Short mmCIF file of C-alpha atoms in Angstrom, two decimals:
data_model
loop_
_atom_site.label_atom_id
_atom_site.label_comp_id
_atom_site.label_asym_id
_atom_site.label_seq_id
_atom_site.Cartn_x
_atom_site.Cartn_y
_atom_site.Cartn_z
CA UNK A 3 0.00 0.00 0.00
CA UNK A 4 2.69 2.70 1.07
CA UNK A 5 5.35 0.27 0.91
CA UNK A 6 8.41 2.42 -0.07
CA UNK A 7 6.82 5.86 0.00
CA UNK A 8 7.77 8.85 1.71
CA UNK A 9 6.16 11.26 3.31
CA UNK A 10 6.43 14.93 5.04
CA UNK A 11 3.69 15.68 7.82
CA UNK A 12 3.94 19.57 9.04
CA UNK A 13 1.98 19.72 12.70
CA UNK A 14 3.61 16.90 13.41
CA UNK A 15 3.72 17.63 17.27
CA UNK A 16 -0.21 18.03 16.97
CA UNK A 17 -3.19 15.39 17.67
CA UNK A 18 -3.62 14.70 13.82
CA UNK A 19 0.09 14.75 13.11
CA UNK A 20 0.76 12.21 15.79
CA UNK A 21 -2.41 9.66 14.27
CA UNK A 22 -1.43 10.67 10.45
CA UNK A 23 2.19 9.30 11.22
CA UNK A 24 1.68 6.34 12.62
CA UNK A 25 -0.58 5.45 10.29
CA UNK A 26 1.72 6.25 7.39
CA UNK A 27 4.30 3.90 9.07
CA UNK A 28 1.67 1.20 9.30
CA UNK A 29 1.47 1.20 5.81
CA UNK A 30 5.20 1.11 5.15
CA UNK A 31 6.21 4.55 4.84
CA UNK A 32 9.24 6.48 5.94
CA UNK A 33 7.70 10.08 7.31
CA UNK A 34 9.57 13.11 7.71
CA UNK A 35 7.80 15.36 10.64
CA UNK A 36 8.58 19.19 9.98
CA UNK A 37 9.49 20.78 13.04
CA UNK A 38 10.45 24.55 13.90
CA UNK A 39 13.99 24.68 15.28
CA UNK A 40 13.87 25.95 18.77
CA UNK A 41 15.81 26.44 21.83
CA UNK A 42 13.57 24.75 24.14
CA UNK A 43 11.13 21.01 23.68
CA UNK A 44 8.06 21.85 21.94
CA UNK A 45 5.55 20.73 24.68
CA UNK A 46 3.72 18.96 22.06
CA UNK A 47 6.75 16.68 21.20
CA UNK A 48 5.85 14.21 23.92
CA UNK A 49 2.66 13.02 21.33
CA UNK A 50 5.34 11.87 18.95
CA UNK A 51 7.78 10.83 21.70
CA UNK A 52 6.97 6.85 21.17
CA UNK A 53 7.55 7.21 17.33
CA UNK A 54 10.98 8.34 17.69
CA UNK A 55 12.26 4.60 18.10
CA UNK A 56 11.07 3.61 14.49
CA UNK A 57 13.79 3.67 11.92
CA UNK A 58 11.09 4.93 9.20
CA UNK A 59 10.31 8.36 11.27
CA UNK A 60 12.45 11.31 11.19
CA UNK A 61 12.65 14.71 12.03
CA UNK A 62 13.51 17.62 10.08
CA UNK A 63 13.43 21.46 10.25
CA UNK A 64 11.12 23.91 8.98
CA UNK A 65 8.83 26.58 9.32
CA UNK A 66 5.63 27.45 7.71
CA UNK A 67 7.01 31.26 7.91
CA UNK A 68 9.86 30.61 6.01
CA UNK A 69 9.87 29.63 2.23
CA UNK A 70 13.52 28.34 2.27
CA UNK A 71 13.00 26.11 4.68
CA UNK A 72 10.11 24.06 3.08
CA UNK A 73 12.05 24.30 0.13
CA UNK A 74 15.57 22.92 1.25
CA UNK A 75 13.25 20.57 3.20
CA UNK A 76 10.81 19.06 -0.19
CA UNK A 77 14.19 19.59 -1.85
CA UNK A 78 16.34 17.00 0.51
CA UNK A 79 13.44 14.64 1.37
CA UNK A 80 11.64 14.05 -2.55
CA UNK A 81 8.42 12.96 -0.53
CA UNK A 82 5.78 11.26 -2.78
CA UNK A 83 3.46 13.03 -0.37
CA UNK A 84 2.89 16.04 1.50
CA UNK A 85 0.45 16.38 4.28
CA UNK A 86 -0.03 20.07 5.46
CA UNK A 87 -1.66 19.73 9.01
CA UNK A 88 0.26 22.66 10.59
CA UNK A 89 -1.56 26.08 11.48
CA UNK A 90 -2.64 28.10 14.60
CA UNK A 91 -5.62 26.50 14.95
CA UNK A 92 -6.59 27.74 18.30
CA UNK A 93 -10.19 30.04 17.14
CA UNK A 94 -10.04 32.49 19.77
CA UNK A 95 -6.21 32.95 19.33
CA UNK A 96 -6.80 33.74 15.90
CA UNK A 97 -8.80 37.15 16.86
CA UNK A 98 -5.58 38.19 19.15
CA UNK A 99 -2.83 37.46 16.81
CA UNK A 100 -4.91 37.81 13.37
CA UNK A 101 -1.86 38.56 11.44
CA UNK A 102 0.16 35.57 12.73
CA UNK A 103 -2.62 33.07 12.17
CA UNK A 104 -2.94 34.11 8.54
CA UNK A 105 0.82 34.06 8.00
CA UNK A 106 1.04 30.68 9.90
CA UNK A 107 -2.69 29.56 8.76
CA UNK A 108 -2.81 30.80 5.11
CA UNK A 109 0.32 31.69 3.50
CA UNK A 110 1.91 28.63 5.56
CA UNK A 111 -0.27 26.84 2.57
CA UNK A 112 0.95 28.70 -0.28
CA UNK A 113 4.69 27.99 0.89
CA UNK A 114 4.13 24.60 0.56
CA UNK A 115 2.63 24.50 -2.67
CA UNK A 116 5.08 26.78 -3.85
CA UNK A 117 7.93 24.20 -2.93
CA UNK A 118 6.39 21.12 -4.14
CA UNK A 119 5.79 23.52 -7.91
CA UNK A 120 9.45 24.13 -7.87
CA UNK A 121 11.01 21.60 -6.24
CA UNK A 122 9.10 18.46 -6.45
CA UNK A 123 6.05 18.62 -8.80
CA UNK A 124 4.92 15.33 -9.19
CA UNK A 125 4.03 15.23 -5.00
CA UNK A 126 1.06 15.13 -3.84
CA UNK A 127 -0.46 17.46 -1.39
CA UNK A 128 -3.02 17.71 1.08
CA UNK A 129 -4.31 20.20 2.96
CA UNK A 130 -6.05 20.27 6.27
CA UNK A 131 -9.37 22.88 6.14
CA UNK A 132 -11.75 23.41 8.45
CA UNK A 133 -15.71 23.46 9.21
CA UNK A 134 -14.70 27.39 10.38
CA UNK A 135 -14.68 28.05 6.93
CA UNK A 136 -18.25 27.47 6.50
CA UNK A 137 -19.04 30.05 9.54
CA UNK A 138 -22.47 31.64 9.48
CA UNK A 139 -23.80 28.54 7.61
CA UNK A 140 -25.81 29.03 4.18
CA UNK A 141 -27.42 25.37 4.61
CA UNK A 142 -27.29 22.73 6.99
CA UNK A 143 -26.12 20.54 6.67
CA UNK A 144 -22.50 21.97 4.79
CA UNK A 145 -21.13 19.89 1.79
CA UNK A 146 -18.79 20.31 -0.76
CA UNK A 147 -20.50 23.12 -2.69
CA UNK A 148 -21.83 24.86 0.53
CA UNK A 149 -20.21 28.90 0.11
CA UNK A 150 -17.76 30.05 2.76
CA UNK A 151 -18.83 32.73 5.23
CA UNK A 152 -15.67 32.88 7.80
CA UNK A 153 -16.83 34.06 11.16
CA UNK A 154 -12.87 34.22 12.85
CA UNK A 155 -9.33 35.22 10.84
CA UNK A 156 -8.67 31.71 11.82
CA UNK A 157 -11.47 30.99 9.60
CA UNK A 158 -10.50 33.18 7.25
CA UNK A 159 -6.77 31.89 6.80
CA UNK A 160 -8.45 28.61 5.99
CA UNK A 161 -10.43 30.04 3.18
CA UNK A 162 -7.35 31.39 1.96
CA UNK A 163 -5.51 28.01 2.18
CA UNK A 164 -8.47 26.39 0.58
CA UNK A 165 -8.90 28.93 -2.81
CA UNK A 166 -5.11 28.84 -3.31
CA UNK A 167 -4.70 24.92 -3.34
CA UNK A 168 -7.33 24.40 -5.34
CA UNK A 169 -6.11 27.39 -7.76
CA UNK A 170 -2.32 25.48 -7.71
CA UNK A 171 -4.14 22.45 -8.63
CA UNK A 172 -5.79 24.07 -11.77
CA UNK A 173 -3.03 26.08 -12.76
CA UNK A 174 -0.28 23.84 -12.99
CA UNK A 175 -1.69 20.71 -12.62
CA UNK A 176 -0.64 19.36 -9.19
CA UNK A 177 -2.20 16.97 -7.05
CA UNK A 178 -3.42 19.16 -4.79
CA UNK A 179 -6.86 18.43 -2.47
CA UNK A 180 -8.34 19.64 0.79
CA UNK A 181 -9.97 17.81 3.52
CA UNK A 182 -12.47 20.07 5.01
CA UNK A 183 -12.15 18.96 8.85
CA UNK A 184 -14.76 19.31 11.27
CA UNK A 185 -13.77 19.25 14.65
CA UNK A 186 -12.34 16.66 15.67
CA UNK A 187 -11.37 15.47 18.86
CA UNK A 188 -9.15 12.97 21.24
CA UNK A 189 -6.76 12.49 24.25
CA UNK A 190 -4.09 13.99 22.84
CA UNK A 191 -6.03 17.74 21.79
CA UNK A 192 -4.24 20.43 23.29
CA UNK A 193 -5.61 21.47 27.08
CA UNK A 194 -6.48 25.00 25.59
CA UNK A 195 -9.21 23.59 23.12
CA UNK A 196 -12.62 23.30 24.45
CA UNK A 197 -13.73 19.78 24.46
CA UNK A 198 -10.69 18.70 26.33
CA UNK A 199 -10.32 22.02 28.29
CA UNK A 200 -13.85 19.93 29.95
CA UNK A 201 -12.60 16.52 29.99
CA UNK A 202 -9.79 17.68 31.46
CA UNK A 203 -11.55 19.84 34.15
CA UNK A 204 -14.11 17.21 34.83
CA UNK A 205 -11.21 14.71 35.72
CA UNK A 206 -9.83 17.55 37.96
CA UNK A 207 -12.83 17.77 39.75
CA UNK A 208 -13.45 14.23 40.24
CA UNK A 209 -10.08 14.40 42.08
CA UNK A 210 -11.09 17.54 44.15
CA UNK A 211 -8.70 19.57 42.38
CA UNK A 212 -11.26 22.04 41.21
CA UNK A 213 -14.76 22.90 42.44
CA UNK A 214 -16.36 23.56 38.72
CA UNK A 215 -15.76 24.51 35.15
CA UNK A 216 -15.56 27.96 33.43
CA UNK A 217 -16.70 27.88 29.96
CA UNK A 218 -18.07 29.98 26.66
CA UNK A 219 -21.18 29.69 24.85
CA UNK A 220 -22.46 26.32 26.14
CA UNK A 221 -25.43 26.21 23.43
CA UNK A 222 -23.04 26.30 20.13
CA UNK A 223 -23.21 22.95 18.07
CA UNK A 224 -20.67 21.52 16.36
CA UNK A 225 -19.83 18.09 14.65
CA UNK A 226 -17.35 16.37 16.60
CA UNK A 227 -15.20 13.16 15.43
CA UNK A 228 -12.25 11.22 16.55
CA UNK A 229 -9.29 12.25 14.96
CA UNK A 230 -8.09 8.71 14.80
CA UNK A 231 -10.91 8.03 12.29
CA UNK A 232 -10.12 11.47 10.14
CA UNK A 233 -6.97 10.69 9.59
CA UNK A 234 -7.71 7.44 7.32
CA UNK A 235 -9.98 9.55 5.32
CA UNK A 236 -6.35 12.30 4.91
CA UNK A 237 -4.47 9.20 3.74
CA UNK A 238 -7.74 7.82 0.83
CA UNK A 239 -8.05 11.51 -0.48
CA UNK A 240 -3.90 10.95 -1.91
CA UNK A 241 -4.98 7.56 -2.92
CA UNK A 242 -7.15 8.94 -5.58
CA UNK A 243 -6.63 8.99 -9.22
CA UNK A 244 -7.56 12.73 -9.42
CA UNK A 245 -7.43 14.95 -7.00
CA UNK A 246 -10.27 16.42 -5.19
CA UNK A 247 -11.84 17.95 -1.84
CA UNK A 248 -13.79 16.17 0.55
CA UNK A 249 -15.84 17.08 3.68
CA UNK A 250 -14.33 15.06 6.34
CA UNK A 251 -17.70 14.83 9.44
CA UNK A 252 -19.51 12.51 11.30
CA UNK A 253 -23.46 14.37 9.75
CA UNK A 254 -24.43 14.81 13.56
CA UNK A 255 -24.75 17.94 15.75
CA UNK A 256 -24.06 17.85 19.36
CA UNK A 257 -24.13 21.21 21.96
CA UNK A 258 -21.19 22.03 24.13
CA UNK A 259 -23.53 21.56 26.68
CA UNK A 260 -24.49 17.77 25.83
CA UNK A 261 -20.66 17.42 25.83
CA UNK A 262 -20.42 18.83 29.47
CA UNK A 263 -22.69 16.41 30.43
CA UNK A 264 -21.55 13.54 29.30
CA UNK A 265 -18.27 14.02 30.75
CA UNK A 266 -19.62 14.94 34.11
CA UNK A 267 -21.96 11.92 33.83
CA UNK A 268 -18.92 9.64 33.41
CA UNK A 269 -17.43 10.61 36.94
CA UNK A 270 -20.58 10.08 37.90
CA UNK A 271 -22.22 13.41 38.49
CA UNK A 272 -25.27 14.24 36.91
CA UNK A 273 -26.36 17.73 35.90
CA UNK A 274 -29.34 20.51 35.99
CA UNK A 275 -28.91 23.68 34.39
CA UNK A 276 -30.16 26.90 34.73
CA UNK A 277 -30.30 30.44 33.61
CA UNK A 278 -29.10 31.47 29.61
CA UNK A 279 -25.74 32.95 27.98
CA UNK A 280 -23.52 34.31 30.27
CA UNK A 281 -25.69 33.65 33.02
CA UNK A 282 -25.70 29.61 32.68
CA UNK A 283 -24.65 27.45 35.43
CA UNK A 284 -25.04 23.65 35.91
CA UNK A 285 -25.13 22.18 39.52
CA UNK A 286 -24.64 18.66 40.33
CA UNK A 287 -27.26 16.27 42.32
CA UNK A 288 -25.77 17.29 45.78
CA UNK A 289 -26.49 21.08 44.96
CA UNK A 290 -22.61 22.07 43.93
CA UNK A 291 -22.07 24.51 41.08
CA UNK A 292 -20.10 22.12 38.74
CA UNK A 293 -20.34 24.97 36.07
CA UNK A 294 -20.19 28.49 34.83
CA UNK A 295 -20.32 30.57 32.25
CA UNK A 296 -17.44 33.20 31.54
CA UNK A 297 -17.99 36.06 28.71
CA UNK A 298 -14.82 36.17 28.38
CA UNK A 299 -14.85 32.68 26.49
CA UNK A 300 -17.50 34.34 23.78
CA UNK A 301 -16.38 34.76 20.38
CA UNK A 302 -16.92 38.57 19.30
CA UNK A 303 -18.62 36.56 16.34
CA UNK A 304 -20.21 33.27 17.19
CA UNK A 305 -20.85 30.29 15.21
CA UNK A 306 -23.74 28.33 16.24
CA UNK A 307 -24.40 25.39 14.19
CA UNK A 308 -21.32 23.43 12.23
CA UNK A 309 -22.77 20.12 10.69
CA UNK A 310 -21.24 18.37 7.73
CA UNK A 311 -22.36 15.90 5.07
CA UNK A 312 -19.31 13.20 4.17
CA UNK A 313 -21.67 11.65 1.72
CA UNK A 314 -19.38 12.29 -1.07
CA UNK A 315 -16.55 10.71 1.04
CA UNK A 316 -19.04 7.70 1.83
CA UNK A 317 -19.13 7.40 -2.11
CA UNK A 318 -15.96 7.59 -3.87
CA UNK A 319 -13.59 6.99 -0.94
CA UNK A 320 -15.74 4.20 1.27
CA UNK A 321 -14.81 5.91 4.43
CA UNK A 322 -16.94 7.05 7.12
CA UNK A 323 -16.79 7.66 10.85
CA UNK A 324 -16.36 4.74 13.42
CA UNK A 325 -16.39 6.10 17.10
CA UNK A 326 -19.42 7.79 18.29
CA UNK A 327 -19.88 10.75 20.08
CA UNK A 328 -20.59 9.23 23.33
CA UNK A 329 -17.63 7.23 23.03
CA UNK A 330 -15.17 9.72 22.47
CA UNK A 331 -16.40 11.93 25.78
CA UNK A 332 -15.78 8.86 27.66
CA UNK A 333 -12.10 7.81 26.17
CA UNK A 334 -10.80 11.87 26.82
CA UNK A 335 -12.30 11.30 30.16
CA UNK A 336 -11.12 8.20 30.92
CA UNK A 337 -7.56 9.47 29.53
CA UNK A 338 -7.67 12.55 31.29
CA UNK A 339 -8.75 10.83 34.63
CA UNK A 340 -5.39 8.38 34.25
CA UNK A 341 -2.87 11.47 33.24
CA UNK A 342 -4.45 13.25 36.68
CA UNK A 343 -4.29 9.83 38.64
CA UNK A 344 -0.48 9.57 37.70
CA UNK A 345 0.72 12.63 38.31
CA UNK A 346 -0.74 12.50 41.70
CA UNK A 347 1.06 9.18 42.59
CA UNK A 348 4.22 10.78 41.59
CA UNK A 349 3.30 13.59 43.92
CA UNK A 350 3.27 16.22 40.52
CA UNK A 351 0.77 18.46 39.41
CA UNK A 352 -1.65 17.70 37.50
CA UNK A 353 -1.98 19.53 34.10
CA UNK A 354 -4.23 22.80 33.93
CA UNK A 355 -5.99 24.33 30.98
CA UNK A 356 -5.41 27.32 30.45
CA UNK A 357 -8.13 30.27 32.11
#
């Protein structure tokens, strides 16, 4: 299947990177992770940590920012594939550093295909989008044809990233297809994110760490996977014959709220709400406030309802999701629950998402 082939992954040090690779070396291929050079460990290197023992994974430098770099890097490596997962991806980051996340986000995209053009034409190159570019939704649910309408610069970068692969693809005929991501989740999303900012929390709790949870809007739906799954779908869309794009979903709608509640329910505290928007809390059967609403975690401009039809996918590629929503609550629970149990024994502390 990959026997042979080689491969560069940028986010390598991310939830998707970490799947994506050891996938590829399941199936036989050497895989190159692109990594900034820094002074210090990248926090997120410990995801990757257990890879580093397999003679068919490497490291190699390079930054999204800087077009030489991805250059010497396609140039040294010859990859048969190219897998652009890297970004800030962090929504509410993206409206503090908006200029960053498109550099990073957008042009980060545009570097790549540049180098593969130049460098390394016959490649083939996929790009990570997101349900964010769909924003203030013109149907529900969002397919391949459904028109953008960015609600975040984050969003906006990924628009960017989308029009400009696809234009690469047309105008000098590369390989060249996006997987339009909704969110999707696991153990190993970063603490700042929202669905594990909760599973984390609610493990906290459960430990008497912390008394409840201070969250955003808690009525905003969204279609949440398991990144394990999406990243099989990454890997089909370079299998293809011709390139195309793909909406990468599970077709259901869940609320943050439904979310909270399932985690809480797995530590075995049930939930009642009360009061709307800011003013939402959630108490537990004994009468404890388990949860609150912050403004501070509202977007300046919300999106409400992400859903996403992968019928297309279902079609041509045969893929579709395998872990249900319930199911991945209770594994980032479960997860979280063991990473606060351990450092405990050890007499550490416990990791804390960010306020």
């Amino acid at each position: 299947m990959g026997e042979g082939k080689t491969a560069i992954i940028t986010g390598i040090t991310g939830q998707d990177g970490s799947y994506l690779a050891e996938l590829l070396l399941e199936k036989g291929y050497t895989v190159y992770g692109l990594v900034r050079r820094t002074s210090q460990p990248a926090q997120g290197r410990n995801l990757i940590n257990h890879l580093m023992i397999n003679d068919n994974f490497k490291l190699v430098n390079g930054d999204l920012t800087d077009q030489s770099s991805i250059d010497n890097a396609v140039k040294e490596i010859q990859p048969d594939e190219f897998y652009n997962l890297g970004a800030q991806s962090f929504v509410p980051e993206s409206w503090r550093s908006p200029t960053m996340t498109a550099d990073v986000t957008g042009l980060g995209a545009l570097r790549c295909l540049e180098a593969i053009k130049l460098v390394k034409p016959d490649c083939k190159f996929y790009q990570a989008g997101s349900s964010e570019q769909f924003g203030e939704v013109r149907e529900i649910p969002q397919n391949e044809l459904t028109p953008f309408y960015p609600r975040s610069p984050y969003g906006c970068a990924k628009v960017f990233a989308y029009e400009i692969t696809r234009n690469y693809r047309e105008s000098y005929g590369l390989f060249a297809c996006t997987g339009i991501l909704f969110n999707h989740e696991s153990p190993r999303r970063g603490l700042e994110f929202v669905t594990r900012k909760v599973t984390m929390t609610v493990a906290r709790i459960a430990k008497g760490l912390d008394e409840y949870l201070s969250i955003g809007n808690v009525k905003a739906k969204r279609d949440w996977g398991f990144a394990g799954d999406y990243v099989e779908m990454q890997w089909r869309m370079l299998q293809q014959e011709n390139p195309e794009d793909f909406v990468i979903a599970t077709g259901e709608t869940h609320s943050v709220q439904e979310m909270i509640d399932l985690a809480f329910s797995r530590v075995n505290l049930e939930l009642s709400w009360s009061g709307e928007g800011v003013d939402t809390i959630a108490k537990d059967q004994n009468g404890i406030v388990r949860v609150k609403t912050n403004p501070k975690f509202f977007r300046p401009a919300e999106v409400d309802l992400l859903v996403g039809d992968y019928s297309l996918a279902a079609e041509k590629l045969g893929w579709k999701p395998t872990t249900s929503f319930s199911e991945l609550v209770e594994m980032m629970v479960d997860s979280d629950l063991k990473i606060v149990e351990d450092a405990l024994e050890k007499g550490l502390l416990p990791p804390v998402p960010p306020a």
